[in-house]
mmCIF file of C-alpha atoms in Angstrom:
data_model
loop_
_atom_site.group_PDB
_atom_site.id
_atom_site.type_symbol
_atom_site.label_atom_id
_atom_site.label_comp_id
_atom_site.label_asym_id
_atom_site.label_seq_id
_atom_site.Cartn_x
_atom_site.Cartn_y
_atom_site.Cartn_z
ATOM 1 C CA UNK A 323 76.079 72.056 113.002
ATOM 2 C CA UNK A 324 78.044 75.361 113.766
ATOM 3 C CA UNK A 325 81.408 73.492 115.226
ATOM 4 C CA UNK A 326 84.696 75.340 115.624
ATOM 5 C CA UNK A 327 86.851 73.584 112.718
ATOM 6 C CA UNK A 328 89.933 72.247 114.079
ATOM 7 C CA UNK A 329 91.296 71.791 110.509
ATOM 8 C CA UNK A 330 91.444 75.232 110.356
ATOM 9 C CA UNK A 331 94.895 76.660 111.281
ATOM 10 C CA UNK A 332 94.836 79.679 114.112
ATOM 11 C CA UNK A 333 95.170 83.289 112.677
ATOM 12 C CA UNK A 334 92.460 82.309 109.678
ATOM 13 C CA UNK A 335 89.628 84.325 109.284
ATOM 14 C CA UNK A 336 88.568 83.054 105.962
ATOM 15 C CA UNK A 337 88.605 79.356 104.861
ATOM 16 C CA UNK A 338 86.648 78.372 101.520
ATOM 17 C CA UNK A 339 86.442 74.931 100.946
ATOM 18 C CA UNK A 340 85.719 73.763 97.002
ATOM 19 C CA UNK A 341 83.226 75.792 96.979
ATOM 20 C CA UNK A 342 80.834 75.513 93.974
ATOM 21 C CA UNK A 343 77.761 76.877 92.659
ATOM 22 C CA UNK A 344 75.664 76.017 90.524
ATOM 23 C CA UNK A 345 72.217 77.869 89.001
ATOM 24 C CA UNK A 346 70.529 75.324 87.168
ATOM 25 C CA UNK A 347 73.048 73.073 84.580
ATOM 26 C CA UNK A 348 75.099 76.505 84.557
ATOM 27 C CA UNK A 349 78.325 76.368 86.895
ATOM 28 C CA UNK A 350 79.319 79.701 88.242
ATOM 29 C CA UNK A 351 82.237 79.060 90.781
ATOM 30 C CA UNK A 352 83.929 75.561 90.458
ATOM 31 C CA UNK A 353 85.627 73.985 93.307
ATOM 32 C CA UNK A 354 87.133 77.180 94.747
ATOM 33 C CA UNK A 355 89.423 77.163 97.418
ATOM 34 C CA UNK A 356 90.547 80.245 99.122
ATOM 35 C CA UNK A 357 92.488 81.001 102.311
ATOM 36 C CA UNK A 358 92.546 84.473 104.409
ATOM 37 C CA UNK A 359 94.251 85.362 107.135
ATOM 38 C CA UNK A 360 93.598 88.016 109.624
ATOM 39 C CA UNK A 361 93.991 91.467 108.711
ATOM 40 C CA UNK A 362 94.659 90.492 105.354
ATOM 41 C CA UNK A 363 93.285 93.108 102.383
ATOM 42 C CA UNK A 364 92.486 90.515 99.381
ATOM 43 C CA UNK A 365 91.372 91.459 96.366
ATOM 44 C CA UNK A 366 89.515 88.754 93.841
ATOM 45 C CA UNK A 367 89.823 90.322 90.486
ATOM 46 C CA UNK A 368 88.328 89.034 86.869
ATOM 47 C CA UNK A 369 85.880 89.966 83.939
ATOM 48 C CA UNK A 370 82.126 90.464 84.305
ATOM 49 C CA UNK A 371 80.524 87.032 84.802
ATOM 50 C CA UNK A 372 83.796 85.249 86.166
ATOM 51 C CA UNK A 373 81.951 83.954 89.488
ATOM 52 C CA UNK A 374 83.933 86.688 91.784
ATOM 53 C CA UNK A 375 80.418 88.772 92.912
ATOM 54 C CA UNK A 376 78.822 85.119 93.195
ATOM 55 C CA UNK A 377 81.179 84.094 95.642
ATOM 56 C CA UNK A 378 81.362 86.920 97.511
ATOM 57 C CA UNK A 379 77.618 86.799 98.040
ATOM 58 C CA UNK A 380 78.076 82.915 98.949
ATOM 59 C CA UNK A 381 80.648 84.355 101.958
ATOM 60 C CA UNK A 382 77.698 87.223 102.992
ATOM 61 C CA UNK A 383 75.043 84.269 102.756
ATOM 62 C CA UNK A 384 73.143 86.069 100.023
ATOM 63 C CA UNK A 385 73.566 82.820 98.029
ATOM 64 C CA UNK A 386 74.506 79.183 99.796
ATOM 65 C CA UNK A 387 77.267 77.298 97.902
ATOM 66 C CA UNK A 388 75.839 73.834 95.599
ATOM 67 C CA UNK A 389 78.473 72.260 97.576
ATOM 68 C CA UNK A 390 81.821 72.831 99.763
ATOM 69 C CA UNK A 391 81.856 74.642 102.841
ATOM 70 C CA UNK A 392 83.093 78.383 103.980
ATOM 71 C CA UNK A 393 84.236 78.556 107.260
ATOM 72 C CA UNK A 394 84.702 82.450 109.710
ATOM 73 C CA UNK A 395 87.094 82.373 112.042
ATOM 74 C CA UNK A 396 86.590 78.391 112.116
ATOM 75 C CA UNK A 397 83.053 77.941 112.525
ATOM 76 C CA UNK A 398 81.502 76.551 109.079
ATOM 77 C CA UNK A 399 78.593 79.331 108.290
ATOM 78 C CA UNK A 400 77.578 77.422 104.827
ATOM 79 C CA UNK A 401 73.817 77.674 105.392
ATOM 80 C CA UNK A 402 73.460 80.571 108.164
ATOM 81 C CA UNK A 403 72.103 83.401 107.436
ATOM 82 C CA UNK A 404 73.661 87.137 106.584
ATOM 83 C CA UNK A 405 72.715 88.501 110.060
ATOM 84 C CA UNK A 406 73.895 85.687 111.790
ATOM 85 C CA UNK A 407 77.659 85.271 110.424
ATOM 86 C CA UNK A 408 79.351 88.918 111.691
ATOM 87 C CA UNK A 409 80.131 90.573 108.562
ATOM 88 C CA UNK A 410 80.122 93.976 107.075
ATOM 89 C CA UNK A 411 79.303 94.661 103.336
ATOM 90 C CA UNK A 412 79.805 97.881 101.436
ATOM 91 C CA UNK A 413 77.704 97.214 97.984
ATOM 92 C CA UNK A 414 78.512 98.805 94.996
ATOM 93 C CA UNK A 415 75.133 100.802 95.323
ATOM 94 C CA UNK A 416 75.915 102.177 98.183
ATOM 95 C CA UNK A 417 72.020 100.879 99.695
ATOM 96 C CA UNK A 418 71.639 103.923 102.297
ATOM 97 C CA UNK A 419 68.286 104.525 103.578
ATOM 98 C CA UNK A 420 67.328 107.790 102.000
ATOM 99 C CA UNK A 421 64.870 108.567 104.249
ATOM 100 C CA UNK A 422 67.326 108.570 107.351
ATOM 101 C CA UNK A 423 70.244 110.778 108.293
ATOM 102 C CA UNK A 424 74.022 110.007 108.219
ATOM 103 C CA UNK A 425 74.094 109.337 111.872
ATOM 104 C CA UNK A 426 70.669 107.165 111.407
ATOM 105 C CA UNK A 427 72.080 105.296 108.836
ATOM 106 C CA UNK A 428 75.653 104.353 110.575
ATOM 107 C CA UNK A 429 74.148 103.643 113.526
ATOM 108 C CA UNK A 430 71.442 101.426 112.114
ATOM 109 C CA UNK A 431 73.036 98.100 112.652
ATOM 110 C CA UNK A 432 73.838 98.863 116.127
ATOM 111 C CA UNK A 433 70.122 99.913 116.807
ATOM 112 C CA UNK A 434 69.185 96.490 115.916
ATOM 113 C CA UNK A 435 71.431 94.986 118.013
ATOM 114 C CA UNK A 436 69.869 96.672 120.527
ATOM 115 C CA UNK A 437 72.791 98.837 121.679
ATOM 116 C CA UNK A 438 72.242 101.837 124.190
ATOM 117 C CA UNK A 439 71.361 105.064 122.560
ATOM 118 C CA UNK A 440 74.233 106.582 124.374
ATOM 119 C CA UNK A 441 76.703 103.858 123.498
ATOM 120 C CA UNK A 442 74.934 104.097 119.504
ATOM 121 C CA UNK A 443 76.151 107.643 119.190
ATOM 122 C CA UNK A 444 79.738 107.284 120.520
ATOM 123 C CA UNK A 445 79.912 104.474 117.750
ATOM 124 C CA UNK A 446 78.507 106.833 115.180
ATOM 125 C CA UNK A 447 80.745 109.820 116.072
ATOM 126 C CA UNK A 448 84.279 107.077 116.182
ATOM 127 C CA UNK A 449 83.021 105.885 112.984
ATOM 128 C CA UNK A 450 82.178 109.663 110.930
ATOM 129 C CA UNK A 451 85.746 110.904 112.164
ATOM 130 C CA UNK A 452 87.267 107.634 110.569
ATOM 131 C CA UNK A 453 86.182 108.047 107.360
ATOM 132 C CA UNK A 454 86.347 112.056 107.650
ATOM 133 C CA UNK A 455 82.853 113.200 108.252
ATOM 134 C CA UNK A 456 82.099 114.858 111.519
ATOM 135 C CA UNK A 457 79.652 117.314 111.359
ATOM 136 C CA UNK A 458 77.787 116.063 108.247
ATOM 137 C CA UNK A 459 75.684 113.706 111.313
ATOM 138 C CA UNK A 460 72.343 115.075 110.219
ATOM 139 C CA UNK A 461 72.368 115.116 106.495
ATOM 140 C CA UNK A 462 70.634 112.892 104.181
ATOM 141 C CA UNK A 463 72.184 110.915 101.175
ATOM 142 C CA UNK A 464 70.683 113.012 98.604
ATOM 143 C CA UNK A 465 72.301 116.009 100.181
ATOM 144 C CA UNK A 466 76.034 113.982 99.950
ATOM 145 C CA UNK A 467 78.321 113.530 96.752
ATOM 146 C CA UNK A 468 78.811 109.856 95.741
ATOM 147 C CA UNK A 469 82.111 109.761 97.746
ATOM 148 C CA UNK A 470 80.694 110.541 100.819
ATOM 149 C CA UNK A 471 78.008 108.189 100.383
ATOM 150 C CA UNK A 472 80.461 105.499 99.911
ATOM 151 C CA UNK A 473 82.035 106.781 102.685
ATOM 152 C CA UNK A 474 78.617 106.653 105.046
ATOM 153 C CA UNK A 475 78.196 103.039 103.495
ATOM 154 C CA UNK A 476 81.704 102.004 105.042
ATOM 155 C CA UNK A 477 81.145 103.688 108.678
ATOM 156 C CA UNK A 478 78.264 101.527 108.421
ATOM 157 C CA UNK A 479 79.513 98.371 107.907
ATOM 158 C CA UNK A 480 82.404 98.722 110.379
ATOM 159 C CA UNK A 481 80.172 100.121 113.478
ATOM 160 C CA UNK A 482 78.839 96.943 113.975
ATOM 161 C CA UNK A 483 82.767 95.730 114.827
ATOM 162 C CA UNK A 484 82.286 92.892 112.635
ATOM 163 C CA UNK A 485 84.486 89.827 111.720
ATOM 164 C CA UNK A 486 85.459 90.570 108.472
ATOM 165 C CA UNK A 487 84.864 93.205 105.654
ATOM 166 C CA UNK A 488 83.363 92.268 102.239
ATOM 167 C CA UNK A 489 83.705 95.274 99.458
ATOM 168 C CA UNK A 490 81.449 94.197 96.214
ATOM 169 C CA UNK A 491 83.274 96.814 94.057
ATOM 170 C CA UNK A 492 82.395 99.716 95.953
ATOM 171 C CA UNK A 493 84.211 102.157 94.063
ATOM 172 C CA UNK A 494 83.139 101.658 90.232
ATOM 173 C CA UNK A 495 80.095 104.317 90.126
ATOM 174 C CA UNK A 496 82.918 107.112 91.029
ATOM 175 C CA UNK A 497 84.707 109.156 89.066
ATOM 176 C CA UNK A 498 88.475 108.711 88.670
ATOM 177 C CA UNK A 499 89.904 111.620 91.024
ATOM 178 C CA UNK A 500 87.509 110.212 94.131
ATOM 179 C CA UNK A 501 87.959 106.555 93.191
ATOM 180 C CA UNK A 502 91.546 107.307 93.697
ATOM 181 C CA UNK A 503 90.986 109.167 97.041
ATOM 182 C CA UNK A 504 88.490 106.831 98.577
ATOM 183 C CA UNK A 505 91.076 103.451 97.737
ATOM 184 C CA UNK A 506 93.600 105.171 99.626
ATOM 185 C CA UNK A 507 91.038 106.210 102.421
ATOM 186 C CA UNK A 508 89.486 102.410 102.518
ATOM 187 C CA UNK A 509 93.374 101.041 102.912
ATOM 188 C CA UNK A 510 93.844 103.474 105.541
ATOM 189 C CA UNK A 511 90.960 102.598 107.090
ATOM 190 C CA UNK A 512 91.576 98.683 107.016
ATOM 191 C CA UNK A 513 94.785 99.277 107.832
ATOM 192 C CA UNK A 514 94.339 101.264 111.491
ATOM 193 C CA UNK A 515 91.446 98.680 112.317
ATOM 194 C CA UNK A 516 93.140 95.604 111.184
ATOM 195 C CA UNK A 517 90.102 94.085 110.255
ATOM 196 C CA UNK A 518 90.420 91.211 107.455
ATOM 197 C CA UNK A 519 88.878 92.265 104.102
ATOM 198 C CA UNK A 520 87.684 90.592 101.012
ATOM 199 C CA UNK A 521 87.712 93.207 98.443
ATOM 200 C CA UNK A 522 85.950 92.335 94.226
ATOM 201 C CA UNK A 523 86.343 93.915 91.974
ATOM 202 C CA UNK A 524 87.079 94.096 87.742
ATOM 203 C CA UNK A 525 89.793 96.809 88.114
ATOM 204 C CA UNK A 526 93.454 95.590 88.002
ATOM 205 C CA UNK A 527 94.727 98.942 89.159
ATOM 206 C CA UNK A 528 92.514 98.974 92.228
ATOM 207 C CA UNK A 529 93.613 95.396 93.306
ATOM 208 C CA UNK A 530 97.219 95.637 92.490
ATOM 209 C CA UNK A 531 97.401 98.752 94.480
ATOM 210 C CA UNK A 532 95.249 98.061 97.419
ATOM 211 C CA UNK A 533 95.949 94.268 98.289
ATOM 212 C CA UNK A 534 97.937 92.392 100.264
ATOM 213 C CA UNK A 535 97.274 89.052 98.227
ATOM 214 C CA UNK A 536 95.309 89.073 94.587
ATOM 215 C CA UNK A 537 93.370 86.424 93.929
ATOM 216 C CA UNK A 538 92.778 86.292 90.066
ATOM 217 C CA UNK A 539 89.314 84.806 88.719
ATOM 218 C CA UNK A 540 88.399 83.357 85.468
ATOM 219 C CA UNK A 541 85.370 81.024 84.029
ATOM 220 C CA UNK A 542 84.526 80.196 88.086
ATOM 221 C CA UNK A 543 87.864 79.616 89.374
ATOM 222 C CA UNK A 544 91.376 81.109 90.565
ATOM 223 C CA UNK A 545 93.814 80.714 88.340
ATOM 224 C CA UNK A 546 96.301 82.196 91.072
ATOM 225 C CA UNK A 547 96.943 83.984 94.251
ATOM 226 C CA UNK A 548 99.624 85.847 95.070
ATOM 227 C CA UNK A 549 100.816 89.178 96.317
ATOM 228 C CA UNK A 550 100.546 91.584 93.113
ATOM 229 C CA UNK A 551 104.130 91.990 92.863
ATOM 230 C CA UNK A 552 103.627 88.046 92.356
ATOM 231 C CA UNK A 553 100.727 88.384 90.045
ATOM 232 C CA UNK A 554 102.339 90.794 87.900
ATOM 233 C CA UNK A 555 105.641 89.572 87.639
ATOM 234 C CA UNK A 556 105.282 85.995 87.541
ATOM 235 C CA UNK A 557 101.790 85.213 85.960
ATOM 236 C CA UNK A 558 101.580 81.322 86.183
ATOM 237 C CA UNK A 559 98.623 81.330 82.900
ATOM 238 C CA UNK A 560 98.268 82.999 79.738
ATOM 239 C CA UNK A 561 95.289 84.126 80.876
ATOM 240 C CA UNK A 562 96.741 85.942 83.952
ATOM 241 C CA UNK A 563 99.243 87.393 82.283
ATOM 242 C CA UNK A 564 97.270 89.042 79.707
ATOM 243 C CA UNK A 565 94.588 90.107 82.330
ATOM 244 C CA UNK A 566 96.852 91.964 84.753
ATOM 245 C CA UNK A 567 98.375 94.622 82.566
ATOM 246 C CA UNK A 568 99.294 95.280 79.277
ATOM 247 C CA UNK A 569 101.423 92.779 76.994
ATOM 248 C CA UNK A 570 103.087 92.583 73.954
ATOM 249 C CA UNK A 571 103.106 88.880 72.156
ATOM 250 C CA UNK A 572 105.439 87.719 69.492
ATOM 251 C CA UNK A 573 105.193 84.872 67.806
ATOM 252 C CA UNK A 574 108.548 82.949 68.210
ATOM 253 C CA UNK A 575 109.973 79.607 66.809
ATOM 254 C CA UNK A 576 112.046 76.999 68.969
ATOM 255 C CA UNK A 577 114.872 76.186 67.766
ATOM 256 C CA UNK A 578 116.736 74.304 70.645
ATOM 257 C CA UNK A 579 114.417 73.320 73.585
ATOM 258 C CA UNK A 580 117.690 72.323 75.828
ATOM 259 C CA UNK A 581 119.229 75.609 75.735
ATOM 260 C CA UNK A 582 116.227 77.772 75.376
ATOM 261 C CA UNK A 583 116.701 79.227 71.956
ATOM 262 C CA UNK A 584 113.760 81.198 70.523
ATOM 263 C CA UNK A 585 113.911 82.924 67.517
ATOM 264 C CA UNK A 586 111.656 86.267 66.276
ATOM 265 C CA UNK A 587 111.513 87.789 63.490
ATOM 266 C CA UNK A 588 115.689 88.502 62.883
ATOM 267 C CA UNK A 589 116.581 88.147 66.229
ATOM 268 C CA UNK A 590 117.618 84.995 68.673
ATOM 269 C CA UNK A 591 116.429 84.659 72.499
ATOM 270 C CA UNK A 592 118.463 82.615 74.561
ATOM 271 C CA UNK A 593 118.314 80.835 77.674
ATOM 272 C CA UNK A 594 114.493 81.087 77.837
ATOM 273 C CA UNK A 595 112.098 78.584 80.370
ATOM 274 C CA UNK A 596 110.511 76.118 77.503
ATOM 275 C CA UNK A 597 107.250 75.221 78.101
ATOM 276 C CA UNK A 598 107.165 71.336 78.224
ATOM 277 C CA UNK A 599 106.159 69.374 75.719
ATOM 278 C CA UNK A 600 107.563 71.870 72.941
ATOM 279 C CA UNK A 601 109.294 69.937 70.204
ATOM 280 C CA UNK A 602 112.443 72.230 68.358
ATOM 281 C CA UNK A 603 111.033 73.808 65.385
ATOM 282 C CA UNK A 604 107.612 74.132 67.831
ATOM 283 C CA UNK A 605 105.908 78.123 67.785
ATOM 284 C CA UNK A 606 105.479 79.846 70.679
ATOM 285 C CA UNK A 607 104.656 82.815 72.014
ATOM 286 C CA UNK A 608 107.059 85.541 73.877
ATOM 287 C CA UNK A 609 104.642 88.090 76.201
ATOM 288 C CA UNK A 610 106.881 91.274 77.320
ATOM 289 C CA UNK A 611 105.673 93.859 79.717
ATOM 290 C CA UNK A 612 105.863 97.508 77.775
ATOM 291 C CA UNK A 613 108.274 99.174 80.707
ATOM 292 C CA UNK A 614 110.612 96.091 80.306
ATOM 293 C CA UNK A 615 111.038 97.530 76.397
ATOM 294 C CA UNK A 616 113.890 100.292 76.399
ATOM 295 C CA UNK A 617 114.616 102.552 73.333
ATOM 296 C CA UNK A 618 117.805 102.030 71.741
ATOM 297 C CA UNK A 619 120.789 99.504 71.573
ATOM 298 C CA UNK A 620 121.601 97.813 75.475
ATOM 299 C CA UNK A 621 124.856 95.705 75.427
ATOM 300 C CA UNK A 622 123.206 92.019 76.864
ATOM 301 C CA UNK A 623 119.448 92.590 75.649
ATOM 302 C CA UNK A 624 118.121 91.368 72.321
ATOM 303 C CA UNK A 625 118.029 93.923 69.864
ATOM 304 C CA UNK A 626 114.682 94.491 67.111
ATOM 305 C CA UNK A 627 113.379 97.169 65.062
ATOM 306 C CA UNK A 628 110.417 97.992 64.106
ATOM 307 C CA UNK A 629 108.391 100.966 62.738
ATOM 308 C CA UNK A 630 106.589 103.527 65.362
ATOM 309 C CA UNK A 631 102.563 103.622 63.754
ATOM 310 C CA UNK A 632 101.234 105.410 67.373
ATOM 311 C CA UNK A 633 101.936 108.062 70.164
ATOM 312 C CA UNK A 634 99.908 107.869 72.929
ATOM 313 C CA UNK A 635 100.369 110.817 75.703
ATOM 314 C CA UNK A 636 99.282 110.006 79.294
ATOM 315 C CA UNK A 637 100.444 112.353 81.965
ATOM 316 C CA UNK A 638 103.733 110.740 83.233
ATOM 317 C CA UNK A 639 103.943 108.144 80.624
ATOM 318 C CA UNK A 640 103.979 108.126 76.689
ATOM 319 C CA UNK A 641 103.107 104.870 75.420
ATOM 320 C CA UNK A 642 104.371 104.142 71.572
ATOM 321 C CA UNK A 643 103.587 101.460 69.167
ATOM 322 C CA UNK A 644 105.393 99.705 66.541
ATOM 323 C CA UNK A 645 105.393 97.113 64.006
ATOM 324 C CA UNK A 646 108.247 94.471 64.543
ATOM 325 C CA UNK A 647 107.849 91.954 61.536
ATOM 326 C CA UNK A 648 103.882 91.644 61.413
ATOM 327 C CA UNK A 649 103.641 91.949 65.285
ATOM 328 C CA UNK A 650 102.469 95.383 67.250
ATOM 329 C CA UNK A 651 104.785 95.673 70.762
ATOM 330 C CA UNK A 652 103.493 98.186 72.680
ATOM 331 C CA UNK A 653 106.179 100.278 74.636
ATOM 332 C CA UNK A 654 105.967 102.604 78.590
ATOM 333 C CA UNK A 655 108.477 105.479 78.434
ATOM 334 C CA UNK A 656 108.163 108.172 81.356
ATOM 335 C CA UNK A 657 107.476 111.309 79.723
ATOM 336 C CA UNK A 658 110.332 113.801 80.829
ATOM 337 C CA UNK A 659 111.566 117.448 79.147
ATOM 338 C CA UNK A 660 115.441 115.913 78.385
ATOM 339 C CA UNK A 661 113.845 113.740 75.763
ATOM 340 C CA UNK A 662 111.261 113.225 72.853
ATOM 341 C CA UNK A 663 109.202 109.999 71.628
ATOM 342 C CA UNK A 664 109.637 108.844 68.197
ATOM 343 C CA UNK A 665 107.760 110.110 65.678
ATOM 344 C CA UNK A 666 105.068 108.210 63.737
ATOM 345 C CA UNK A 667 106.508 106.414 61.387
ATOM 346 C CA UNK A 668 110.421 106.707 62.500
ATOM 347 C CA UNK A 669 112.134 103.133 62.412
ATOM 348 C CA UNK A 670 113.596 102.604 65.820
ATOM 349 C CA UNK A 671 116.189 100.001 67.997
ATOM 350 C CA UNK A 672 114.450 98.359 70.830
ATOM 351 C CA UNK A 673 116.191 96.751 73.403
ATOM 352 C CA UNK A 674 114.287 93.605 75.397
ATOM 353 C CA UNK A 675 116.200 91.915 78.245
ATOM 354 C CA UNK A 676 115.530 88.037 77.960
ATOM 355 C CA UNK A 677 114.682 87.535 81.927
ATOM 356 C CA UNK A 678 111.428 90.034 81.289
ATOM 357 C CA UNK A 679 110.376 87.661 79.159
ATOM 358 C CA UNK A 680 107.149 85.216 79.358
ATOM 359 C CA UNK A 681 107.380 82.220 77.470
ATOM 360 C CA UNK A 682 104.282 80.709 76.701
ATOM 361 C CA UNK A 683 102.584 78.122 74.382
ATOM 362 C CA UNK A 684 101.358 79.398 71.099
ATOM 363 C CA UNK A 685 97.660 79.617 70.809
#
């Protein structure tokens, strides 16, 4: 049955229900539980083989879920199928009929549906202006770059008006320079519609930059959700917080769980969140972001020094790293013409402020 939900709070487009899937003995998504609003941008990020493409095709109704229900704008869809839930999907492939023009192809969906002709190409001409290509109506895909193609692929999914946009990493067959462009397009896009979209993909950058709320994957299930300042910030598991970004761990030594006294190598950290459970002389691990790392001695910060063994030049930032006891920290310094990196080999101050520090149990 196909009953409006009245579980289901107003203003929620989205509503997964511990979901799970299973393909034989082998568990894909476990009990996942996921909650968007409308107009929302989400992103689910994680590795290859995390379960984020699997549940994304559970939401299209590519795949139906082992168990759990998902739920559109309140009405449970679990077992309908893709042309009957209202949903547009941009695949990573781009899947545009070759043998049909732009025009043919945006305007596909809309033919099915058994729109007017007249009504189908006022659709298709709103839709090629919104994603910047009037006047390329009668062209073919094989006569388009890969960015336009993506960008025919997306007019197509959003003629149709549907209830909800699903991206299955749309952008990864790009280069960088139009991956960059079309992210910005797509958020433009979403963003002037206000039509709620569920958005995989494997690149932090892309998620943290596009989303509203990230929802972070691993081994079939979120390990959290949060806006990215959130996710980035304040990772709630050592696996999210050595997904997202780039960290530095030190291996550390408790030496009074009350007060929060960690030591590494020659220095002291105090005031640190313990872990429970984490007797005093217990290791640990410290995890430190590489732009919370500043060169040089800072009156309040705890003070190390280590050896630099790598320069790394990257446009805007130079990233350097250095041996502190037997650890590598890795360290983000904005490249700018008032100042040089240290040179390979130079033994350096670093300065850490304790309250940009993770404290996590040692592996």
């Amino acid at each position: 049955m196909n009953l409006i939900d009245p579980a289901v709070r107003a203003g929620v487009t989205l509503h997964l229900s511990q979901i799970t899937k299973r393909f034989g003995r082998h568990e894909v998504v476990s009990d996942l539980d996921l909650e968007v609003r409308k107009g929302e941008f989400i992103s689910v990020l994680g590795p290859s083989g995390c379960g984020k493409t699997t549940a994304l095709r559970m939401i299209a109704g590519f795949e139906h879920p082992t168990t759990g229900r998902i739920l559109i704008d309140g009405r449970d869809v679990s077992r309908l199928r893709p042309d009957q839930r209202n949903l547009g999907m941009v695949f990573q492939s781009y899947a545009l009929f070759p043998n049909m023009s732009v025009a043919a192809n945006v305007g596909f969906g809309l033919k099915i549906a058994a729109m007017a002709d007249r009504n189908i190409q006022r659709r298709v001409a709103e839709m090629l202006e919104l994603v910047g290509l009037t006047g390329l109506e009668r062209r073919f895909p094989y006569e388009l770059s890969g960015g336009q193609q993506q960008r025919v692929a997306l007019a197509r999914a959003l003629a149709t008006k549907p209830a909800m946009l699903l991206l299955d990493e749309p952008l990864s067959a790009l280069d960088a320079k139009i991956r960059l462009s079309l992210r910005e397009q797509i958020r433009d896009v979403q963003t002037e519609l206000g039509i709620t979209t569920l958005f995989v993909t494997h690149d932090q950058e892309e998620a943290l930059s596009m989303s509203d709320r990230v929802a972070v994957m691993n081994s079939g299930r979120v390990e959290q959700f949060g806006t990215p300042l959130e996710i980035y910030n304040r990772p709630t598991t050592r696996f999210v917080a050595s997904f997202v970004g780039t960290l530095s761990i030190l291996k550390a030594r408790l030496l009074d769980p009350a007060r929060g006294v960690v030591e590494v190598a020659t220095a002291t950290f105090k005031n640190l969140e313990i872990p429970r459970g984490v007797a005093r002389g217990g290791h640990l691990s410290l995890a430190v972001r590489p732009e919370a790392i500043r060169f040089g001695v800072y009156k309040g910060d705890v003070i190390l020094r280590g050896k630099v063994i790598g320069v790394g030049f990257y446009g805007s930032v130079i990233r350097v790293r250095l041996i502190v006891g037997n650890e590598t920290i890795t360290i983000d310094t904005f490249n700018t013409p008032l100042s040089s990196p240290p040179l390979r080999g130079e033994d350096v101050d670093i300065s850490i402020d304790p309250k940009s520090v993770f404290v996590m149990r040692a592996e």
